[in-house]
mmCIF file of C-alpha atoms in Angstrom:
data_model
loop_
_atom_site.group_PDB
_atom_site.id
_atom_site.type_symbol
_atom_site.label_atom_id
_atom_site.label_comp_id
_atom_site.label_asym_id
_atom_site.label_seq_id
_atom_site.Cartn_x
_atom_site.Cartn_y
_atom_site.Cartn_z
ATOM 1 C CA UNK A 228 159.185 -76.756 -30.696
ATOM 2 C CA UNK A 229 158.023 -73.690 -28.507
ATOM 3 C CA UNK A 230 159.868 -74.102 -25.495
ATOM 4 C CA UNK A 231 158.174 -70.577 -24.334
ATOM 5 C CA UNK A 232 154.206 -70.736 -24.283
ATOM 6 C CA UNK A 233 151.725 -67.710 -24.119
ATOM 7 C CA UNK A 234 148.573 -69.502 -24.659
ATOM 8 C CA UNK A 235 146.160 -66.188 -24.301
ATOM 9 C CA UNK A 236 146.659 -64.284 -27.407
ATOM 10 C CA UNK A 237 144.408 -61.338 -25.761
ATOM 11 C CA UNK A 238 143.221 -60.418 -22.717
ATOM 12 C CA UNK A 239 141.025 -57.230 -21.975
ATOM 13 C CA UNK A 240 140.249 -55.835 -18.806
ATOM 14 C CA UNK A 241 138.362 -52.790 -17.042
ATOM 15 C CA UNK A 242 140.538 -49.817 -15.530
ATOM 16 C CA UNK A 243 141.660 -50.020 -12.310
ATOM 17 C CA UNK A 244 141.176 -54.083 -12.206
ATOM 18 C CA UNK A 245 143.675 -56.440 -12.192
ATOM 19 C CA UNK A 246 145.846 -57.996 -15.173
ATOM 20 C CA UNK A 247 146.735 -61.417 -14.983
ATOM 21 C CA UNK A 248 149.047 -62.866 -18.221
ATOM 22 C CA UNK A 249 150.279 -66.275 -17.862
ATOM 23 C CA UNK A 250 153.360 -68.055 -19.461
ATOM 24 C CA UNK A 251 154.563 -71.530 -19.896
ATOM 25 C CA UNK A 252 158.038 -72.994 -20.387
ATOM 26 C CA UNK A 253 159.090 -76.641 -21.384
ATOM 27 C CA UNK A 254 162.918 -76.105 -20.874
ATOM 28 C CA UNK A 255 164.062 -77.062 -17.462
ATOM 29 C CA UNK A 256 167.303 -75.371 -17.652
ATOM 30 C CA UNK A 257 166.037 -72.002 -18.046
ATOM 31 C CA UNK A 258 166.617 -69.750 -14.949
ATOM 32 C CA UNK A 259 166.026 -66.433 -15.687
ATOM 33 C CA UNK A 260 162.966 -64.836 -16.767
ATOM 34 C CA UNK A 261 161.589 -61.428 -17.841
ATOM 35 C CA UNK A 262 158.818 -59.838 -19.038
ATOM 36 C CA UNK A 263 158.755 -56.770 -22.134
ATOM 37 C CA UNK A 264 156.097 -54.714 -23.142
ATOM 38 C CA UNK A 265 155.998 -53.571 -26.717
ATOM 39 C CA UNK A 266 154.145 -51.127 -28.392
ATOM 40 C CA UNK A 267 152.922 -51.137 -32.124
ATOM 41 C CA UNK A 268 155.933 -49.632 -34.337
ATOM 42 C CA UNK A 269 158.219 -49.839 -31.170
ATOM 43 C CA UNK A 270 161.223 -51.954 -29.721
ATOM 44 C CA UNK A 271 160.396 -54.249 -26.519
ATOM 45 C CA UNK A 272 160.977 -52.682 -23.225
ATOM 46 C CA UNK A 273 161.924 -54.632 -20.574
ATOM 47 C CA UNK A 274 159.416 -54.347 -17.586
ATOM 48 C CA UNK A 275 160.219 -56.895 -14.624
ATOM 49 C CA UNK A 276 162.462 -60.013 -14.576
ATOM 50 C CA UNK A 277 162.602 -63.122 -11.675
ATOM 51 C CA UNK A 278 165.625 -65.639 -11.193
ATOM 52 C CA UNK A 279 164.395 -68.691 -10.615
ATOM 53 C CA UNK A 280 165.772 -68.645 -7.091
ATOM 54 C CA UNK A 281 162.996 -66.304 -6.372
ATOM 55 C CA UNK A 282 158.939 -67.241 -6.513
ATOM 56 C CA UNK A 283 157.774 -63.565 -6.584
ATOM 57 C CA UNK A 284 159.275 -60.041 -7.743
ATOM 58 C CA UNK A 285 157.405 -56.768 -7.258
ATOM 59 C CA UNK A 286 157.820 -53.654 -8.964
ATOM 60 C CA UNK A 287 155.748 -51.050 -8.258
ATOM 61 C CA UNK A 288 152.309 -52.415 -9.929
ATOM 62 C CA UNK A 289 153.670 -55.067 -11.540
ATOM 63 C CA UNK A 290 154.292 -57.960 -9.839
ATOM 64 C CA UNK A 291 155.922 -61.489 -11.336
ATOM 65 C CA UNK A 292 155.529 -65.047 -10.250
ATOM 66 C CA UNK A 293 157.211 -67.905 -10.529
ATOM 67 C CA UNK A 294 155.909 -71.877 -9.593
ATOM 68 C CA UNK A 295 159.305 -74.127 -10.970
ATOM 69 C CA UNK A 296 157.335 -76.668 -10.600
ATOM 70 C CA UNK A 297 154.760 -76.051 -12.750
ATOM 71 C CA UNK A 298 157.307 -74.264 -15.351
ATOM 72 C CA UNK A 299 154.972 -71.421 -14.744
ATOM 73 C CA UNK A 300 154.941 -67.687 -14.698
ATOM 74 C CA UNK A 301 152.645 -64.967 -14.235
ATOM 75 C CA UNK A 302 152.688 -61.203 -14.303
ATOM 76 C CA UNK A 303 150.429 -59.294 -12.363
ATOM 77 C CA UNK A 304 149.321 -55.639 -13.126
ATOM 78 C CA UNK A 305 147.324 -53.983 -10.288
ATOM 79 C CA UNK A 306 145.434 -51.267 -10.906
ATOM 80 C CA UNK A 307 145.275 -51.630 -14.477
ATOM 81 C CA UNK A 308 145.644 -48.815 -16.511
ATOM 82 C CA UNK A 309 144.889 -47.414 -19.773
ATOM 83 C CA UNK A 310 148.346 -46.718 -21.081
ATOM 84 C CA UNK A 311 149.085 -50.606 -19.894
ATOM 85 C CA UNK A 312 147.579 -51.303 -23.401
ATOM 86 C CA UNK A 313 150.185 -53.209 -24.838
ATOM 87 C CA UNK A 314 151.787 -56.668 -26.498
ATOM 88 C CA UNK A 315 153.375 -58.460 -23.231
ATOM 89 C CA UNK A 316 155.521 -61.052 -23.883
ATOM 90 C CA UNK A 317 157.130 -63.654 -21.274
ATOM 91 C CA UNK A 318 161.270 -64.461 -22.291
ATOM 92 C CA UNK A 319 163.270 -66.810 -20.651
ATOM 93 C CA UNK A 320 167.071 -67.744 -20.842
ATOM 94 C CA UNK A 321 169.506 -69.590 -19.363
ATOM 95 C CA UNK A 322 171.284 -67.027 -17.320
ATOM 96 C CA UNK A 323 174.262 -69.687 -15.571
ATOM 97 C CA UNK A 324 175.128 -71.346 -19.279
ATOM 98 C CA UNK A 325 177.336 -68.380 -20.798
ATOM 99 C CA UNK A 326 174.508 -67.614 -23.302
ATOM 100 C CA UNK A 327 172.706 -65.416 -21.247
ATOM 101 C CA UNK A 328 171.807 -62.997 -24.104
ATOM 102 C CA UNK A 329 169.861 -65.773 -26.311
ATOM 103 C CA UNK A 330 166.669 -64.715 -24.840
ATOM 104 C CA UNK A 331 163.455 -67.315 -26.136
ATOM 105 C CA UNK A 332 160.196 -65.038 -26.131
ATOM 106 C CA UNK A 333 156.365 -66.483 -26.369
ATOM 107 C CA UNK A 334 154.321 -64.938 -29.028
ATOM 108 C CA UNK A 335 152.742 -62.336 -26.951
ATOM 109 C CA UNK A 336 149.274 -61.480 -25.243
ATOM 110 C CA UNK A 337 147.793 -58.385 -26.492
ATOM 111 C CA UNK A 338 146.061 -56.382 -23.195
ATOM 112 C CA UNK A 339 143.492 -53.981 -23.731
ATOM 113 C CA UNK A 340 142.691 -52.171 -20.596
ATOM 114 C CA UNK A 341 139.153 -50.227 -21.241
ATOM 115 C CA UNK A 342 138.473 -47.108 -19.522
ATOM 116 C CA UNK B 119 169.467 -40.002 -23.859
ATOM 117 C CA UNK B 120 170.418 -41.728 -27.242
ATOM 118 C CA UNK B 121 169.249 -45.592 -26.738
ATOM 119 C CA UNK B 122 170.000 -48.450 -29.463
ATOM 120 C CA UNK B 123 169.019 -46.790 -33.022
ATOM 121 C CA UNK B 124 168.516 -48.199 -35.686
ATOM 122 C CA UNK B 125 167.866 -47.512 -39.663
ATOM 123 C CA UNK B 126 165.876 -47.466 -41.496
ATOM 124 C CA UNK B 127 162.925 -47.600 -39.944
ATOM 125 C CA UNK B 128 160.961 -49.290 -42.656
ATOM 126 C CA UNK B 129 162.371 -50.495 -45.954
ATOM 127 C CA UNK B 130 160.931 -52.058 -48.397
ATOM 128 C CA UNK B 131 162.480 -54.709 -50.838
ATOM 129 C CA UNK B 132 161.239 -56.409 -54.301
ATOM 130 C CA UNK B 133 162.600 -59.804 -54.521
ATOM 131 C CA UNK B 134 165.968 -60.564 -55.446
ATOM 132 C CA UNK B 135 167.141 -56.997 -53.979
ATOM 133 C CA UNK B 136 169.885 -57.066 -51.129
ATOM 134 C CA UNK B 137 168.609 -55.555 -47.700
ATOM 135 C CA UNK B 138 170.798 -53.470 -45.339
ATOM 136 C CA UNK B 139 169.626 -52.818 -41.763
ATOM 137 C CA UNK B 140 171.899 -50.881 -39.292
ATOM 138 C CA UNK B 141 172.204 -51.083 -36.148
ATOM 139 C CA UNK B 142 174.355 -47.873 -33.837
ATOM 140 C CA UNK B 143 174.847 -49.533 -30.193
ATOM 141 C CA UNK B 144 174.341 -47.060 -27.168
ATOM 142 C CA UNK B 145 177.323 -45.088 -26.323
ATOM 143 C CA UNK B 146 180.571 -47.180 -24.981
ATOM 144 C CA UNK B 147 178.707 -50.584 -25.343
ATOM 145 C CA UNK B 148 180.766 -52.996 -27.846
ATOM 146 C CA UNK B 149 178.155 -56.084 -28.284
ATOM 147 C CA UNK B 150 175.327 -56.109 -30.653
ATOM 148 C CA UNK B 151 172.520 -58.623 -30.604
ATOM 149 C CA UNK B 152 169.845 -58.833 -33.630
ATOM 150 C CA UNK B 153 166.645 -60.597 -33.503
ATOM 151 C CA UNK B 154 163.889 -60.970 -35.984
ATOM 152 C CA UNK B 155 160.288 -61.061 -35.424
ATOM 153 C CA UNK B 156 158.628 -62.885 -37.494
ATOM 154 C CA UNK B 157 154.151 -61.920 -38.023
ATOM 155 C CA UNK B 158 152.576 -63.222 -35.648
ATOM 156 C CA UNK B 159 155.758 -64.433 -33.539
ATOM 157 C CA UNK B 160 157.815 -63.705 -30.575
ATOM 158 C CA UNK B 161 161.438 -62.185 -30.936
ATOM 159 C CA UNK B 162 164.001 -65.098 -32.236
ATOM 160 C CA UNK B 163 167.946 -64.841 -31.600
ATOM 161 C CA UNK B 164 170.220 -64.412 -34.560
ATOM 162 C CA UNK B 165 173.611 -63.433 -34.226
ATOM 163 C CA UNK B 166 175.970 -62.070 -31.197
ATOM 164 C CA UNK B 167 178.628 -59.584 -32.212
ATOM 165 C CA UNK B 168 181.377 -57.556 -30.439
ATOM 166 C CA UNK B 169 183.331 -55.348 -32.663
ATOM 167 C CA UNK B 170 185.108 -56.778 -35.440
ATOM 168 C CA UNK B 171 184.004 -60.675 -34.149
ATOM 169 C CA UNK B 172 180.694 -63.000 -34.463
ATOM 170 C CA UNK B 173 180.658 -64.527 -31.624
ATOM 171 C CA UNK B 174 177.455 -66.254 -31.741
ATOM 172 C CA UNK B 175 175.969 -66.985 -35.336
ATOM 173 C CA UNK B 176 174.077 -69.978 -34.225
ATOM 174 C CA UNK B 177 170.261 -68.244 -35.158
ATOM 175 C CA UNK B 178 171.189 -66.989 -38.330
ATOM 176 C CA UNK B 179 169.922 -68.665 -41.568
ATOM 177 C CA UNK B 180 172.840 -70.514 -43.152
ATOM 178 C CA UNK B 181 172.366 -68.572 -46.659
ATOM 179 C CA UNK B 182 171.690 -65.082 -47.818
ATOM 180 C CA UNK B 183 172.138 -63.958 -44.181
ATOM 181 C CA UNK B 184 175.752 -62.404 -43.232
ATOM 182 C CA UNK B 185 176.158 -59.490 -40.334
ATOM 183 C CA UNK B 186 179.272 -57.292 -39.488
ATOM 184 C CA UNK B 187 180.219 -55.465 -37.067
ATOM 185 C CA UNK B 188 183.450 -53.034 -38.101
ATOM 186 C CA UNK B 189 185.530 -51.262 -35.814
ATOM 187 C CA UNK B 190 183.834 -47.962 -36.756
ATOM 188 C CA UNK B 191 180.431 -47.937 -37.571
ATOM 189 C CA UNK B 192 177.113 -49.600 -37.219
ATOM 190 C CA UNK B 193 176.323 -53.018 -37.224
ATOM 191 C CA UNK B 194 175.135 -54.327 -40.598
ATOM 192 C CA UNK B 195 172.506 -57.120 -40.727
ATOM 193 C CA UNK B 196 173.036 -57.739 -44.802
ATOM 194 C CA UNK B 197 169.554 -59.812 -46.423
ATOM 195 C CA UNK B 198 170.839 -61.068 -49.883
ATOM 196 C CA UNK B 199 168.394 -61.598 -52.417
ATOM 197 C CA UNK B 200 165.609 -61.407 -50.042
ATOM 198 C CA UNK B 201 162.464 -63.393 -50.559
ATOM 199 C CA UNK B 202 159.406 -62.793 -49.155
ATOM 200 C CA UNK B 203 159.665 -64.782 -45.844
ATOM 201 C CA UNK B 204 162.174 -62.885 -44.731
ATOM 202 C CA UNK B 205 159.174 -59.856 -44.290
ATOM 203 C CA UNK B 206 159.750 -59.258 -40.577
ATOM 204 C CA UNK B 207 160.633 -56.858 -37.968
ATOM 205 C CA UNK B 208 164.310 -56.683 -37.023
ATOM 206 C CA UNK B 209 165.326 -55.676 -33.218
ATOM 207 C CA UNK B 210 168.545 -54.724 -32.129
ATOM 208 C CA UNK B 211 170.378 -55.042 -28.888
ATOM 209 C CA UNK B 212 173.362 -53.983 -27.594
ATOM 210 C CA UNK B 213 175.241 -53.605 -23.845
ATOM 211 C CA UNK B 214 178.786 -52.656 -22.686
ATOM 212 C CA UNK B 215 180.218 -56.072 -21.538
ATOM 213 C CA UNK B 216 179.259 -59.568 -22.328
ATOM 214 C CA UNK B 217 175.430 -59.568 -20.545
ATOM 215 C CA UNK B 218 175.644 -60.039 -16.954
ATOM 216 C CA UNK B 219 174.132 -62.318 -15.084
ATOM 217 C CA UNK B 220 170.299 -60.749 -14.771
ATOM 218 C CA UNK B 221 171.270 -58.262 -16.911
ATOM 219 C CA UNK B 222 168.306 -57.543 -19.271
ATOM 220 C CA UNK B 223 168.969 -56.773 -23.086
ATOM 221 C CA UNK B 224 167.091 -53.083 -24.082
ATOM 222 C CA UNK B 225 166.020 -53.014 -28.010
ATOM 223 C CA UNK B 226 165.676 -50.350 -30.242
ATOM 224 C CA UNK B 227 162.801 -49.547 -32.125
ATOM 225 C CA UNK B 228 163.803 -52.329 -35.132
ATOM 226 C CA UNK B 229 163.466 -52.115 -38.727
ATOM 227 C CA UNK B 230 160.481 -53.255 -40.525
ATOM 228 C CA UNK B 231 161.165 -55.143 -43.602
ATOM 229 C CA UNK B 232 158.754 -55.805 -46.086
ATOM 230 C CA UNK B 233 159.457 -57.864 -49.744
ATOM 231 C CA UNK B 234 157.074 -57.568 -52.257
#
């Protein structure tokens, strides 16, 4: 039962276009979500998170949306670059139950960005 | 700028053998989170720990699979006769206080355990 979907296991791009990685969730009582980058041989960083109060987030080039609706998230990346080549994966929790550290991660989306 | 560290970085088992993965939180944080990362999978939840309590056990296979967390000291994630499904990457977490709310956990760089 994957309650956290990343249906795209890869996605490459050109430099300096834009990233687009896309997440599902089943689980209606999740309200916090994040996004980490990992590396090969490295720990997940955390890159951008959204409450679900919120439909968009921007950080710098990388910008998350949210459609509750749809239990649907996306991350943007714009311009794409190089060293963006990484395994993304979409987490969600539920922030309000008192479990807020049992994150549920997707299986990743690999992005290339070619140069 | 020490971050969540953890040892070793890659150990390697034959069957039956007892894994021992550590786990040294960042400095003044008291709660430890492990994960596992199965091939081909996203990160799962295992076990919540402050010092010297399991709080949260609830992702942690019932057998062969016991962590500590001692008042001095790393954590210890402890494999038991390990078999090889339990070939994975384990990820460590830690933070100062009980997570707060949209407070995101930061890994280390995890151990990679392989059984032969």
């Amino acid at each position: 039962d994957q309650q956290v979907k990343q249906n795209s296991p890869s996605l490459s791009v050109q430099e300096g276009r834009i990233s687009i990685l896309n997440c599902d969730y089943t689980n209606s009582m999740f309200d916090y979500f994040l996004w980490y980058k990992k590396y090969p041989a490295e720990g997940p960083t955390f890159l951008i998170s959204i409450s679900s109060i919120k439909d968009k987030n921007e950080d710098g080039r990388f910008t998350v949306f949210l459609n509750k609706s749809a239990k649907h998230l996306s991350l943007h990346i714009v311009p794409s670059q190089p060293g963006d080549s990484a395994v993304y994966f979409c987490a969600a929790v539920q922030d309000s139950g008192g479990s807020n550290y049992k994150l549920t991660f997707g299986k990743g989306t690999l992005l290339t960005v070619n140069p | 700028n020490a971050g969540v560290m953890q040892n070793p970085r890659h150990l390697v088992r034959r069957r039956g053998q007892e894994a021992r993965l550590r786990c040294s939180p960042m400095k003044g944080h008291s709660h430890v989170y492990w994960y596992r990362q199965l091939p081909e999978e996203g990160l799962k939840f295992m076990v919540y720990l402050q010092k010297e309590n399991i709080i949260d056990e609830s992702g942690m296979p019932k057998e062969r699979f016991s962590a500590e967390f001692p008042k001095e000291g790393p954590s210890i994630l402890r494999i038991q006769q390990v078999v090889r499904g339990d070939s994975a990457a384990y990820f460590c977490a830690s933070s100062r206080t009980s997570t707060a709310r949209g407070s995101p956990l930061h890994f280390g760089n995890g151990t990679r355990l392989t059984v032969t």
